Amino acid sequence: MEVSIRPVRESDAADIVGIYNPYVLGTCVTFETEPIHATEMALRIAENLESSLPWLVAEASGRIVGYAYASKWKGRCAYRYTVESTVYLDPAYTGKGLGLKLYAALIDAIRACSLRAVISGIALPNASSVALHERLGFKKVAHFEQVGYKQDRWVDVGYWQLLLEA
């Protein structure tokens, strides 16, 4: 499978919601409960780019099949060297090493921004996401019980952290 990774463009928004919305509607991996429109996703992309934080897309045969981005961890100034990471793949492309390739590229881009820490929240259970994060060097640092309610059940969230070399 030939896959290329490139920076996102606002014009990618429709393809990105095509990947994201099935997760919104059919899983607990995101706590959003309503589908996102391409215009909303374009605004999120623009906000991310204005913050000079990386957002990457993976393309196969000219089609976006995954994306990953870093966003601000918290709004307070002292958190400015910490970001939260996110990665989503088209389900047809999971289990093929694409998530690892895309996420590793995101971490490299985060490192190039002279940031210090990457944090990722994972709705639990999610063995494949935990394995991906731990393979990339993330360590579990927190577990919050029953903090989200979706699909008629309470969902735990774990937090994994990666400290980047100074």
PDB file of C-alpha atoms in Angstrom:
ATOM      1  CA  MET A   1       0.000   0.000   0.000  1.00  0.00           C
ATOM      2  CA  GLU A   2       1.544   3.268  -1.140  1.00  0.00           C
ATOM      3  CA  VAL A   3       0.683   6.009   1.342  1.00  0.00           C
ATOM      4  CA  SER A   4       1.916   9.576   1.439  1.00  0.00           C
ATOM      5  CA  ILE A   5       1.687  11.933   4.390  1.00  0.00           C
ATOM      6  CA  ARG A   6       1.300  15.669   3.944  1.00  0.00           C
ATOM      7  CA  PRO A   7       0.126  18.743   5.857  1.00  0.00           C
ATOM      8  CA  VAL A   8      -3.619  19.281   5.953  1.00  0.00           C
ATOM      9  CA  ARG A   9      -5.423  21.860   3.838  1.00  0.00           C
ATOM     10  CA  GLU A  10      -8.744  23.443   4.760  1.00  0.00           C
ATOM     11  CA  SER A  11     -10.106  21.913   1.555  1.00  0.00           C
ATOM     12  CA  ASP A  12      -9.566  18.460   3.131  1.00  0.00           C
ATOM     13  CA  ALA A  13     -12.403  19.066   5.603  1.00  0.00           C
ATOM     14  CA  ALA A  14     -15.072  17.064   3.744  1.00  0.00           C
ATOM     15  CA  ASP A  15     -12.808  14.022   3.432  1.00  0.00           C
ATOM     16  CA  ILE A  16     -11.854  14.287   7.106  1.00  0.00           C
ATOM     17  CA  VAL A  17     -15.463  14.369   8.316  1.00  0.00           C
ATOM     18  CA  GLY A  18     -16.062  11.329   6.112  1.00  0.00           C
ATOM     19  CA  ILE A  19     -13.536   9.492   8.285  1.00  0.00           C
ATOM     20  CA  TYR A  20     -14.509  11.097  11.601  1.00  0.00           C
ATOM     21  CA  ASN A  21     -18.316  11.014  11.585  1.00  0.00           C
ATOM     22  CA  PRO A  22     -18.648   7.202  11.608  1.00  0.00           C
ATOM     23  CA  TYR A  23     -16.588   7.256  14.828  1.00  0.00           C
ATOM     24  CA  VAL A  24     -18.928   9.918  16.244  1.00  0.00           C
ATOM     25  CA  LEU A  25     -22.051   7.936  15.403  1.00  0.00           C
ATOM     26  CA  GLY A  26     -20.903   4.386  16.006  1.00  0.00           C
ATOM     27  CA  THR A  27     -18.235   4.356  18.716  1.00  0.00           C
ATOM     28  CA  CYS A  28     -17.208   5.765  22.064  1.00  0.00           C
ATOM     29  CA  VAL A  29     -13.690   6.730  20.935  1.00  0.00           C
ATOM     30  CA  THR A  30     -14.847  10.328  20.590  1.00  0.00           C
ATOM     31  CA  PHE A  31     -17.232  11.942  23.027  1.00  0.00           C
ATOM     32  CA  GLU A  32     -18.871  14.052  20.347  1.00  0.00           C
ATOM     33  CA  THR A  33     -22.396  12.800  19.785  1.00  0.00           C
ATOM     34  CA  GLU A  34     -23.504  14.665  16.668  1.00  0.00           C
ATOM     35  CA  PRO A  35     -21.902  14.469  13.204  1.00  0.00           C
ATOM     36  CA  ILE A  36     -19.623  17.351  12.254  1.00  0.00           C
ATOM     37  CA  HIS A  37     -20.208  19.313   9.050  1.00  0.00           C
ATOM     38  CA  ALA A  38     -17.322  20.052   6.704  1.00  0.00           C
ATOM     39  CA  THR A  39     -17.635  23.795   7.454  1.00  0.00           C
ATOM     40  CA  GLU A  40     -17.093  23.133  11.177  1.00  0.00           C
ATOM     41  CA  MET A  41     -14.127  20.886  10.437  1.00  0.00           C
ATOM     42  CA  ALA A  42     -12.639  23.560   8.157  1.00  0.00           C
ATOM     43  CA  LEU A  43     -12.874  26.021  11.065  1.00  0.00           C
ATOM     44  CA  ARG A  44     -11.123  23.532  13.357  1.00  0.00           C
ATOM     45  CA  ILE A  45      -8.381  23.042  10.785  1.00  0.00           C
ATOM     46  CA  ALA A  46      -7.952  26.808  10.359  1.00  0.00           C
ATOM     47  CA  GLU A  47      -7.747  27.336  14.131  1.00  0.00           C
ATOM     48  CA  ASN A  48      -5.141  24.606  14.389  1.00  0.00           C
ATOM     49  CA  LEU A  49      -3.063  26.066  11.559  1.00  0.00           C
ATOM     50  CA  GLU A  50      -3.295  29.558  13.094  1.00  0.00           C
ATOM     51  CA  SER A  51      -1.801  28.075  16.269  1.00  0.00           C
ATOM     52  CA  SER A  52       1.128  26.714  14.200  1.00  0.00           C
ATOM     53  CA  LEU A  53       0.403  23.182  15.392  1.00  0.00           C
ATOM     54  CA  PRO A  54       0.815  20.217  13.053  1.00  0.00           C
ATOM     55  CA  TRP A  55      -2.083  18.493  11.331  1.00  0.00           C
ATOM     56  CA  LEU A  56      -1.233  15.763   8.863  1.00  0.00           C
ATOM     57  CA  VAL A  57      -3.250  13.642   6.451  1.00  0.00           C
ATOM     58  CA  ALA A  58      -2.414  10.268   4.944  1.00  0.00           C
ATOM     59  CA  GLU A  59      -3.331   9.704   1.301  1.00  0.00           C
ATOM     60  CA  ALA A  60      -3.606   6.445  -0.611  1.00  0.00           C
ATOM     61  CA  SER A  61      -4.442   6.531  -4.326  1.00  0.00           C
ATOM     62  CA  GLY A  62      -5.179  10.253  -4.040  1.00  0.00           C
ATOM     63  CA  ARG A  63      -7.750   9.746  -1.263  1.00  0.00           C
ATOM     64  CA  ILE A  64      -7.421  10.792   2.388  1.00  0.00           C
ATOM     65  CA  VAL A  65      -7.446   7.637   4.514  1.00  0.00           C
ATOM     66  CA  GLY A  66      -6.334   9.039   7.858  1.00  0.00           C
ATOM     67  CA  TYR A  67      -5.367  12.149   9.759  1.00  0.00           C
ATOM     68  CA  ALA A  68      -3.535  13.137  12.905  1.00  0.00           C
ATOM     69  CA  TYR A  69      -3.097  16.452  14.636  1.00  0.00           C
ATOM     70  CA  ALA A  70      -1.833  18.213  17.727  1.00  0.00           C
ATOM     71  CA  SER A  71      -4.009  20.700  19.577  1.00  0.00           C
ATOM     72  CA  LYS A  72      -3.519  22.887  22.627  1.00  0.00           C
ATOM     73  CA  TRP A  73      -3.642  20.890  25.838  1.00  0.00           C
ATOM     74  CA  LYS A  74      -5.015  23.713  28.004  1.00  0.00           C
ATOM     75  CA  GLY A  75      -5.541  27.428  27.563  1.00  0.00           C
ATOM     76  CA  ARG A  76      -3.229  28.692  30.303  1.00  0.00           C
ATOM     77  CA  CYS A  77       0.156  30.022  29.197  1.00  0.00           C
ATOM     78  CA  ALA A  78       2.218  27.622  31.316  1.00  0.00           C
ATOM     79  CA  TYR A  79       0.827  24.705  29.245  1.00  0.00           C
ATOM     80  CA  ARG A  80       2.163  26.145  25.969  1.00  0.00           C
ATOM     81  CA  TYR A  81       4.780  23.387  25.556  1.00  0.00           C
ATOM     82  CA  THR A  82       2.230  20.579  25.886  1.00  0.00           C
ATOM     83  CA  VAL A  83      -0.187  19.385  23.212  1.00  0.00           C
ATOM     84  CA  GLU A  84      -2.907  16.790  22.905  1.00  0.00           C
ATOM     85  CA  SER A  85      -2.623  14.372  20.005  1.00  0.00           C
ATOM     86  CA  THR A  86      -5.369  12.801  17.931  1.00  0.00           C
ATOM     87  CA  VAL A  87      -5.329  10.203  15.162  1.00  0.00           C
ATOM     88  CA  TYR A  88      -8.144   8.684  13.100  1.00  0.00           C
ATOM     89  CA  LEU A  89      -8.053   6.215  10.212  1.00  0.00           C
ATOM     90  CA  ASP A  90     -10.550   5.079   7.637  1.00  0.00           C
ATOM     91  CA  PRO A  91     -11.587   1.681   9.075  1.00  0.00           C
ATOM     92  CA  ALA A  92     -10.542  -0.018   5.818  1.00  0.00           C
ATOM     93  CA  TYR A  93      -6.951   1.074   6.546  1.00  0.00           C
ATOM     94  CA  THR A  94      -6.626  -0.052  10.163  1.00  0.00           C
ATOM     95  CA  GLY A  95      -4.318  -2.907  11.089  1.00  0.00           C
ATOM     96  CA  LYS A  96      -1.894  -2.203   8.232  1.00  0.00           C
ATOM     97  CA  GLY A  97       0.699  -0.082  10.024  1.00  0.00           C
ATOM     98  CA  LEU A  98      -0.690   3.202   8.716  1.00  0.00           C
ATOM     99  CA  GLY A  99      -1.626   4.484  12.177  1.00  0.00           C
ATOM    100  CA  LEU A 100       1.921   3.937  13.383  1.00  0.00           C
ATOM    101  CA  LYS A 101       3.417   5.671  10.334  1.00  0.00           C
ATOM    102  CA  LEU A 102       1.031   8.627  10.539  1.00  0.00           C
ATOM    103  CA  TYR A 103       1.369   9.046  14.308  1.00  0.00           C
ATOM    104  CA  ALA A 104       5.179   8.811  14.163  1.00  0.00           C
ATOM    105  CA  ALA A 105       5.170  11.572  11.527  1.00  0.00           C
ATOM    106  CA  LEU A 106       2.955  13.682  13.802  1.00  0.00           C
ATOM    107  CA  ILE A 107       5.313  13.189  16.745  1.00  0.00           C
ATOM    108  CA  ASP A 108       8.251  14.237  14.555  1.00  0.00           C
ATOM    109  CA  ALA A 109       6.308  17.375  13.544  1.00  0.00           C
ATOM    110  CA  ILE A 110       5.478  18.108  17.187  1.00  0.00           C
ATOM    111  CA  ARG A 111       9.133  17.677  18.132  1.00  0.00           C
ATOM    112  CA  ALA A 112      10.100  20.131  15.349  1.00  0.00           C
ATOM    113  CA  CYS A 113       7.862  22.723  17.049  1.00  0.00           C
ATOM    114  CA  SER A 114      10.090  22.558  20.162  1.00  0.00           C
ATOM    115  CA  LEU A 115       7.270  21.205  22.295  1.00  0.00           C
ATOM    116  CA  ARG A 116       7.902  19.171  25.446  1.00  0.00           C
ATOM    117  CA  ALA A 117       4.974  16.835  26.093  1.00  0.00           C
ATOM    118  CA  VAL A 118       2.262  15.049  24.123  1.00  0.00           C
ATOM    119  CA  ILE A 119      -0.877  13.842  25.871  1.00  0.00           C
ATOM    120  CA  SER A 120      -3.523  11.550  24.460  1.00  0.00           C
ATOM    121  CA  GLY A 121      -6.875  10.641  25.975  1.00  0.00           C
ATOM    122  CA  ILE A 122      -8.216   7.187  25.147  1.00  0.00           C
ATOM    123  CA  ALA A 123     -11.786   6.065  25.769  1.00  0.00           C
ATOM    124  CA  LEU A 124     -11.522   2.654  27.384  1.00  0.00           C
ATOM    125  CA  PRO A 125     -11.455  -0.159  26.615  1.00  0.00           C
ATOM    126  CA  ASN A 126      -9.515   0.328  23.372  1.00  0.00           C
ATOM    127  CA  ALA A 127      -6.690  -2.206  23.158  1.00  0.00           C
ATOM    128  CA  SER A 128      -5.537  -1.180  19.671  1.00  0.00           C
ATOM    129  CA  SER A 129      -5.175   2.500  20.593  1.00  0.00           C
ATOM    130  CA  VAL A 130      -3.395   1.649  23.839  1.00  0.00           C
ATOM    131  CA  ALA A 131      -0.996  -0.621  21.922  1.00  0.00           C
ATOM    132  CA  LEU A 132      -0.315   2.078  19.318  1.00  0.00           C
ATOM    133  CA  HIS A 133       0.473   4.698  21.938  1.00  0.00           C
ATOM    134  CA  GLU A 134       2.668   2.413  23.999  1.00  0.00           C
ATOM    135  CA  ARG A 135       4.550   1.268  20.895  1.00  0.00           C
ATOM    136  CA  LEU A 136       5.387   4.934  20.280  1.00  0.00           C
ATOM    137  CA  GLY A 137       6.684   5.364  23.830  1.00  0.00           C
ATOM    138  CA  PHE A 138       3.635   6.849  25.563  1.00  0.00           C
ATOM    139  CA  LYS A 139       3.137   5.905  29.224  1.00  0.00           C
ATOM    140  CA  LYS A 140      -0.205   5.682  30.999  1.00  0.00           C
ATOM    141  CA  VAL A 141      -0.428   8.489  33.560  1.00  0.00           C
ATOM    142  CA  ALA A 142      -4.118   8.635  34.537  1.00  0.00           C
ATOM    143  CA  HIS A 143      -7.377   6.716  34.525  1.00  0.00           C
ATOM    144  CA  PHE A 144     -10.697   8.447  35.048  1.00  0.00           C
ATOM    145  CA  GLU A 145     -13.689   6.234  35.700  1.00  0.00           C
ATOM    146  CA  GLN A 146     -17.094   6.830  34.133  1.00  0.00           C
ATOM    147  CA  VAL A 147     -16.425  10.374  32.945  1.00  0.00           C
ATOM    148  CA  GLY A 148     -18.291  10.104  29.645  1.00  0.00           C
ATOM    149  CA  TYR A 149     -21.757   8.830  28.846  1.00  0.00           C
ATOM    150  CA  LYS A 150     -22.346   7.638  25.288  1.00  0.00           C
ATOM    151  CA  GLN A 151     -24.200   4.796  23.615  1.00  0.00           C
ATOM    152  CA  ASP A 152     -26.191   4.153  26.785  1.00  0.00           C
ATOM    153  CA  ARG A 153     -23.153   3.440  28.925  1.00  0.00           C
ATOM    154  CA  TRP A 154     -20.548   5.097  31.104  1.00  0.00           C
ATOM    155  CA  VAL A 155     -17.079   5.264  29.577  1.00  0.00           C
ATOM    156  CA  ASP A 156     -13.695   5.463  31.308  1.00  0.00           C
ATOM    157  CA  VAL A 157     -10.870   7.568  29.882  1.00  0.00           C
ATOM    158  CA  GLY A 158      -7.174   6.898  30.269  1.00  0.00           C
ATOM    159  CA  TYR A 159      -4.446   9.427  29.586  1.00  0.00           C
ATOM    160  CA  TRP A 160      -1.107   8.541  28.032  1.00  0.00           C
ATOM    161  CA  GLN A 161       1.846  10.921  27.925  1.00  0.00           C
ATOM    162  CA  LEU A 162       4.995  11.123  25.840  1.00  0.00           C
ATOM    163  CA  LEU A 163       7.810  13.364  27.050  1.00  0.00           C
ATOM    164  CA  LEU A 164       9.968  14.613  24.189  1.00  0.00           C
ATOM    165  CA  GLU A 165      13.693  15.035  24.575  1.00  0.00           C
ATOM    166  CA  ALA A 166      14.717  18.569  25.456  1.00  0.00           C
TER     167      ALA A 166
END
